[in-house]
């Protein structure tokens, strides 16, 4: 993040107090909170979900299953119970809106580059900068300071299906979902809860809520030579493994 933007957001945090409401598995388990389960005779999707402490929807989303049919010997990635819980609010809110899935061909990961803040604070800062529609991102993932650790806050750009304002590229803003993790990932990785929320959210969105052409990327790969966002400790390798994320959008 450019110094001017970082300083501006820091000042916004100090001065802002108002809040607004604003087949087989295709993947391997990629974090310690996930594991692979091999389907056995007599198994059902609901039975596996119940034993593992996750929802059927989370199992289907993580493994890109279109229905409940599974077969003996099939490998299923079981997501963490935490990631399942963290996206429940997003799922409930999304069920109430008409998502234009064909529009969203990018998912862009960011960090705030500062340790404090939440969707309300960043939204107020963006409004003061004259940014149309306020909060630049569609989702903000808290770090436990000004919102819950791993809490996914939903911005009006998602509930109203509006273009983003989170990168320099007009094309990516028009067609890209912005997800911002609170914290400076130049200095440290996301918290375990933020990590679970990030990948749970991306998996949820890619299970029919975004275009089949959706590309997962990060801010610095979109706006080359303009930013370090989302920082050197962001989970690049996991983004590459799970979604084929790469350095050019």
PDB file of N, CA, C and O in Angstrom, residues 184-228:
ATOM      1  N   UNK A 184      -1.459  -5.851   8.860  1.00  0.00           N
ATOM      2  CA  UNK A 184      -0.323  -5.592   7.978  1.00  0.00           C
ATOM      3  C   UNK A 184       0.424  -6.898   7.725  1.00  0.00           C
ATOM      4  O   UNK A 184       1.241  -7.338   8.522  1.00  0.00           O
ATOM      5  N   UNK A 185       0.133  -7.546   6.592  1.00  0.00           N
ATOM      6  CA  UNK A 185       0.726  -8.833   6.279  1.00  0.00           C
ATOM      7  C   UNK A 185       2.166  -8.706   5.754  1.00  0.00           C
ATOM      8  O   UNK A 185       2.790  -9.706   5.430  1.00  0.00           O
ATOM      9  N   UNK A 186       2.689  -7.485   5.702  1.00  0.00           N
ATOM     10  CA  UNK A 186       4.123  -7.319   5.489  1.00  0.00           C
ATOM     11  C   UNK A 186       4.883  -7.779   6.725  1.00  0.00           C
ATOM     12  O   UNK A 186       6.023  -8.227   6.644  1.00  0.00           O
ATOM     13  N   UNK A 187       4.241  -7.662   7.893  1.00  0.00           N
ATOM     14  CA  UNK A 187       4.909  -7.966   9.157  1.00  0.00           C
ATOM     15  C   UNK A 187       4.577  -9.343   9.723  1.00  0.00           C
ATOM     16  O   UNK A 187       5.345  -9.883  10.521  1.00  0.00           O
ATOM     17  N   UNK A 188       3.435  -9.899   9.351  1.00  0.00           N
ATOM     18  CA  UNK A 188       2.991 -11.170   9.929  1.00  0.00           C
ATOM     19  C   UNK A 188       1.932 -11.788   9.035  1.00  0.00           C
ATOM     20  O   UNK A 188       1.286 -11.089   8.253  1.00  0.00           O
ATOM     21  N   UNK A 189       1.709 -13.093   9.150  1.00  0.00           N
ATOM     22  CA  UNK A 189       0.639 -13.729   8.369  1.00  0.00           C
ATOM     23  C   UNK A 189      -0.725 -13.414   8.950  1.00  0.00           C
ATOM     24  O   UNK A 189      -0.844 -12.887  10.076  1.00  0.00           O
ATOM     25  N   UNK A 190      -1.799 -13.719   8.229  1.00  0.00           N
ATOM     26  CA  UNK A 190      -3.145 -13.582   8.790  1.00  0.00           C
ATOM     27  C   UNK A 190      -3.281 -14.480  10.018  1.00  0.00           C
ATOM     28  O   UNK A 190      -2.557 -15.465  10.170  1.00  0.00           O
ATOM     29  N   UNK A 191      -4.214 -14.150  10.893  1.00  0.00           N
ATOM     30  CA  UNK A 191      -4.502 -15.043  12.008  1.00  0.00           C
ATOM     31  C   UNK A 191      -5.084 -16.347  11.461  1.00  0.00           C
ATOM     32  O   UNK A 191      -5.547 -16.405  10.315  1.00  0.00           O
ATOM     33  N   UNK A 192      -5.092 -17.380  12.291  1.00  0.00           N
ATOM     34  CA  UNK A 192      -5.657 -18.661  11.868  1.00  0.00           C
ATOM     35  C   UNK A 192      -7.120 -18.512  11.473  1.00  0.00           C
ATOM     36  O   UNK A 192      -7.591 -19.121  10.505  1.00  0.00           O
ATOM     37  N   UNK A 193      -7.867 -17.684  12.233  1.00  0.00           N
ATOM     38  CA  UNK A 193      -9.274 -17.469  11.917  1.00  0.00           C
ATOM     39  C   UNK A 193      -9.444 -16.677  10.633  1.00  0.00           C
ATOM     40  O   UNK A 193     -10.352 -16.944   9.841  1.00  0.00           O
ATOM     41  N   UNK A 194      -8.600 -15.689  10.399  1.00  0.00           N
ATOM     42  CA  UNK A 194      -8.655 -14.949   9.136  1.00  0.00           C
ATOM     43  C   UNK A 194      -8.351 -15.881   7.960  1.00  0.00           C
ATOM     44  O   UNK A 194      -9.006 -15.802   6.924  1.00  0.00           O
ATOM     45  N   UNK A 195      -7.363 -16.723   8.135  1.00  0.00           N
ATOM     46  CA  UNK A 195      -6.996 -17.681   7.083  1.00  0.00           C
ATOM     47  C   UNK A 195      -8.179 -18.574   6.747  1.00  0.00           C
ATOM     48  O   UNK A 195      -8.535 -18.764   5.577  1.00  0.00           O
ATOM     49  N   UNK A 196      -8.827 -19.129   7.782  1.00  0.00           N
ATOM     50  CA  UNK A 196      -9.990 -19.998   7.563  1.00  0.00           C
ATOM     51  C   UNK A 196     -11.116 -19.244   6.890  1.00  0.00           C
ATOM     52  O   UNK A 196     -11.779 -19.752   5.983  1.00  0.00           O
ATOM     53  N   UNK A 197     -11.336 -18.004   7.327  1.00  0.00           N
ATOM     54  CA  UNK A 197     -12.415 -17.203   6.748  1.00  0.00           C
ATOM     55  C   UNK A 197     -12.139 -16.862   5.300  1.00  0.00           C
ATOM     56  O   UNK A 197     -13.037 -16.907   4.456  1.00  0.00           O
ATOM     57  N   UNK A 198     -10.892 -16.495   4.980  1.00  0.00           N
ATOM     58  CA  UNK A 198     -10.542 -16.130   3.608  1.00  0.00           C
ATOM     59  C   UNK A 198     -10.818 -17.275   2.652  1.00  0.00           C
ATOM     60  O   UNK A 198     -11.510 -17.102   1.632  1.00  0.00           O
ATOM     61  N   UNK A 199     -10.305 -18.459   2.973  1.00  0.00           N
ATOM     62  CA  UNK A 199     -10.468 -19.582   2.053  1.00  0.00           C
ATOM     63  C   UNK A 199     -11.889 -20.126   2.078  1.00  0.00           C
ATOM     64  O   UNK A 199     -12.404 -20.576   1.049  1.00  0.00           O
ATOM     65  N   UNK A 200     -12.542 -20.065   3.227  1.00  0.00           N
ATOM     66  CA  UNK A 200     -13.946 -20.457   3.271  1.00  0.00           C
ATOM     67  C   UNK A 200     -14.807 -19.553   2.414  1.00  0.00           C
ATOM     68  O   UNK A 200     -15.708 -20.011   1.703  1.00  0.00           O
ATOM     69  N   UNK A 201     -14.519 -18.244   2.463  1.00  0.00           N
ATOM     70  CA  UNK A 201     -15.278 -17.276   1.673  1.00  0.00           C
ATOM     71  C   UNK A 201     -15.022 -17.473   0.176  1.00  0.00           C
ATOM     72  O   UNK A 201     -15.966 -17.478  -0.630  1.00  0.00           O
ATOM     73  N   UNK A 202     -13.763 -17.629  -0.213  1.00  0.00           N
ATOM     74  CA  UNK A 202     -13.460 -17.825  -1.631  1.00  0.00           C
ATOM     75  C   UNK A 202     -14.111 -19.107  -2.144  1.00  0.00           C
ATOM     76  O   UNK A 202     -14.711 -19.131  -3.228  1.00  0.00           O
ATOM     77  N   UNK A 203     -14.030 -20.184  -1.354  1.00  0.00           N
ATOM     78  CA  UNK A 203     -14.662 -21.445  -1.762  1.00  0.00           C
ATOM     79  C   UNK A 203     -16.167 -21.269  -1.923  1.00  0.00           C
ATOM     80  O   UNK A 203     -16.771 -21.760  -2.882  1.00  0.00           O
ATOM     81  N   UNK A 204     -16.765 -20.560  -0.979  1.00  0.00           N
ATOM     82  CA  UNK A 204     -18.213 -20.333  -1.038  1.00  0.00           C
ATOM     83  C   UNK A 204     -18.586 -19.551  -2.296  1.00  0.00           C
ATOM     84  O   UNK A 204     -19.516 -19.921  -3.023  1.00  0.00           O
ATOM     85  N   UNK A 205     -17.867 -18.491  -2.576  1.00  0.00           N
ATOM     86  CA  UNK A 205     -18.173 -17.670  -3.749  1.00  0.00           C
ATOM     87  C   UNK A 205     -17.989 -18.447  -5.041  1.00  0.00           C
ATOM     88  O   UNK A 205     -18.787 -18.316  -5.984  1.00  0.00           O
ATOM     89  N   UNK A 206     -16.961 -19.296  -5.088  1.00  0.00           N
ATOM     90  CA  UNK A 206     -16.661 -20.035  -6.315  1.00  0.00           C
ATOM     91  C   UNK A 206     -17.573 -21.239  -6.521  1.00  0.00           C
ATOM     92  O   UNK A 206     -17.509 -21.884  -7.557  1.00  0.00           O
ATOM     93  N   UNK A 207     -18.434 -21.511  -5.552  1.00  0.00           N
ATOM     94  CA  UNK A 207     -19.388 -22.617  -5.683  1.00  0.00           C
ATOM     95  C   UNK A 207     -20.710 -22.087  -6.252  1.00  0.00           C
ATOM     96  O   UNK A 207     -21.771 -22.236  -5.661  1.00  0.00           O
ATOM     97  N   UNK A 208     -20.633 -21.398  -7.400  1.00  0.00           N
ATOM     98  CA  UNK A 208     -21.828 -20.957  -8.102  1.00  0.00           C
ATOM     99  C   UNK A 208     -22.205 -19.507  -7.939  1.00  0.00           C
ATOM    100  O   UNK A 208     -23.167 -19.052  -8.553  1.00  0.00           O
ATOM    101  N   UNK A 209     -21.466 -18.740  -7.117  1.00  0.00           N
ATOM    102  CA  UNK A 209     -21.821 -17.320  -6.929  1.00  0.00           C
ATOM    103  C   UNK A 209     -20.986 -16.396  -7.789  1.00  0.00           C
ATOM    104  O   UNK A 209     -21.210 -15.183  -7.802  1.00  0.00           O
ATOM    105  N   UNK A 210     -19.996 -16.925  -8.470  1.00  0.00           N
ATOM    106  CA  UNK A 210     -19.175 -16.129  -9.382  1.00  0.00           C
ATOM    107  C   UNK A 210     -19.098 -16.855 -10.715  1.00  0.00           C
ATOM    108  O   UNK A 210     -19.507 -18.009 -10.840  1.00  0.00           O
ATOM    109  N   UNK A 211     -18.546 -16.180 -11.714  1.00  0.00           N
ATOM    110  CA  UNK A 211     -18.416 -16.760 -13.038  1.00  0.00           C
ATOM    111  C   UNK A 211     -17.554 -18.016 -13.008  1.00  0.00           C
ATOM    112  O   UNK A 211     -16.616 -18.135 -12.201  1.00  0.00           O
ATOM    113  N   UNK A 212     -17.833 -18.945 -13.889  1.00  0.00           N
ATOM    114  CA  UNK A 212     -16.993 -20.132 -14.019  1.00  0.00           C
ATOM    115  C   UNK A 212     -15.595 -19.758 -14.510  1.00  0.00           C
ATOM    116  O   UNK A 212     -14.667 -20.553 -14.410  1.00  0.00           O
ATOM    117  N   UNK A 213     -15.447 -18.542 -15.033  1.00  0.00           N
ATOM    118  CA  UNK A 213     -14.135 -18.042 -15.483  1.00  0.00           C
ATOM    119  C   UNK A 213     -13.393 -17.303 -14.377  1.00  0.00           C
ATOM    120  O   UNK A 213     -12.330 -16.725 -14.621  1.00  0.00           O
ATOM    121  N   UNK A 214     -13.941 -17.302 -13.160  1.00  0.00           N
ATOM    122  CA  UNK A 214     -13.374 -16.504 -12.073  1.00  0.00           C
ATOM    123  C   UNK A 214     -11.910 -16.832 -11.820  1.00  0.00           C
ATOM    124  O   UNK A 214     -11.525 -17.996 -11.731  1.00  0.00           O
ATOM    125  N   UNK A 215     -11.110 -15.780 -11.711  1.00  0.00           N
ATOM    126  CA  UNK A 215      -9.685 -15.917 -11.416  1.00  0.00           C
ATOM    127  C   UNK A 215      -9.405 -15.297 -10.054  1.00  0.00           C
ATOM    128  O   UNK A 215      -9.776 -14.153  -9.796  1.00  0.00           O
ATOM    129  N   UNK A 216      -8.753 -16.064  -9.194  1.00  0.00           N
ATOM    130  CA  UNK A 216      -8.340 -15.545  -7.898  1.00  0.00           C
ATOM    131  C   UNK A 216      -6.961 -14.916  -8.047  1.00  0.00           C
ATOM    132  O   UNK A 216      -6.049 -15.511  -8.617  1.00  0.00           O
ATOM    133  N   UNK A 217      -6.805 -13.706  -7.542  1.00  0.00           N
ATOM    134  CA  UNK A 217      -5.541 -12.991  -7.650  1.00  0.00           C
ATOM    135  C   UNK A 217      -5.360 -12.117  -6.411  1.00  0.00           C
ATOM    136  O   UNK A 217      -6.159 -12.181  -5.478  1.00  0.00           O
ATOM    137  N   UNK A 218      -4.311 -11.322  -6.391  1.00  0.00           N
ATOM    138  CA  UNK A 218      -4.065 -10.407  -5.276  1.00  0.00           C
ATOM    139  C   UNK A 218      -3.786  -9.019  -5.838  1.00  0.00           C
ATOM    140  O   UNK A 218      -3.457  -8.858  -7.017  1.00  0.00           O
ATOM    141  N   UNK A 219      -3.890  -8.026  -4.979  1.00  0.00           N
ATOM    142  CA  UNK A 219      -3.803  -6.635  -5.412  1.00  0.00           C
ATOM    143  C   UNK A 219      -2.514  -6.349  -6.181  1.00  0.00           C
ATOM    144  O   UNK A 219      -2.527  -5.745  -7.252  1.00  0.00           O
ATOM    145  N   UNK A 220      -1.364  -6.761  -5.651  1.00  0.00           N
ATOM    146  CA  UNK A 220      -0.104  -6.382  -6.300  1.00  0.00           C
ATOM    147  C   UNK A 220       0.081  -7.065  -7.649  1.00  0.00           C
ATOM    148  O   UNK A 220       0.865  -6.584  -8.481  1.00  0.00           O
ATOM    149  N   UNK A 221      -0.617  -8.162  -7.882  1.00  0.00           N
ATOM    150  CA  UNK A 221      -0.545  -8.814  -9.193  1.00  0.00           C
ATOM    151  C   UNK A 221      -1.435  -8.115 -10.216  1.00  0.00           C
ATOM    152  O   UNK A 221      -1.218  -8.235 -11.414  1.00  0.00           O
ATOM    153  N   UNK A 222      -2.441  -7.424  -9.722  1.00  0.00           N
ATOM    154  CA  UNK A 222      -3.322  -6.654 -10.617  1.00  0.00           C
ATOM    155  C   UNK A 222      -2.684  -5.313 -10.958  1.00  0.00           C
ATOM    156  O   UNK A 222      -2.587  -4.932 -12.126  1.00  0.00           O
ATOM    157  N   UNK A 223      -2.255  -4.599  -9.927  1.00  0.00           N
ATOM    158  CA  UNK A 223      -1.646  -3.282 -10.105  1.00  0.00           C
ATOM    159  C   UNK A 223      -0.133  -3.401  -9.959  1.00  0.00           C
ATOM    160  O   UNK A 223       0.451  -3.006  -8.943  1.00  0.00           O
ATOM    161  N   UNK A 224       0.514  -3.954 -10.957  1.00  0.00           N
ATOM    162  CA  UNK A 224       1.951  -4.219 -10.896  1.00  0.00           C
ATOM    163  C   UNK A 224       2.736  -2.929 -10.641  1.00  0.00           C
ATOM    164  O   UNK A 224       2.463  -1.886 -11.230  1.00  0.00           O
ATOM    165  N   UNK A 225       3.711  -3.032  -9.716  1.00  0.00           N
ATOM    166  CA  UNK A 225       4.633  -1.937  -9.400  1.00  0.00           C
ATOM    167  C   UNK A 225       3.992  -0.768  -8.675  1.00  0.00           C
ATOM    168  O   UNK A 225       4.598   0.303  -8.576  1.00  0.00           O
ATOM    169  N   UNK A 226       2.775  -0.952  -8.177  1.00  0.00           N
ATOM    170  CA  UNK A 226       2.100   0.142  -7.478  1.00  0.00           C
ATOM    171  C   UNK A 226       1.845  -0.150  -5.999  1.00  0.00           C
ATOM    172  O   UNK A 226       1.506   0.767  -5.251  1.00  0.00           O
ATOM    173  N   UNK A 227       1.975  -1.386  -5.564  1.00  0.00           N
ATOM    174  CA  UNK A 227       1.619  -1.724  -4.183  1.00  0.00           C
ATOM    175  C   UNK A 227       2.296  -3.021  -3.769  1.00  0.00           C
ATOM    176  O   UNK A 227       2.665  -3.847  -4.623  1.00  0.00           O
ATOM    177  N   UNK A 228       2.438  -3.212  -2.461  1.00  0.00           N
ATOM    178  CA  UNK A 228       2.915  -4.472  -1.891  1.00  0.00           C
ATOM    179  C   UNK A 228       1.758  -5.329  -1.399  1.00  0.00           C
ATOM    180  O   UNK A 228       1.957  -6.460  -0.965  1.00  0.00           O
TER     181      UNK A 228
END
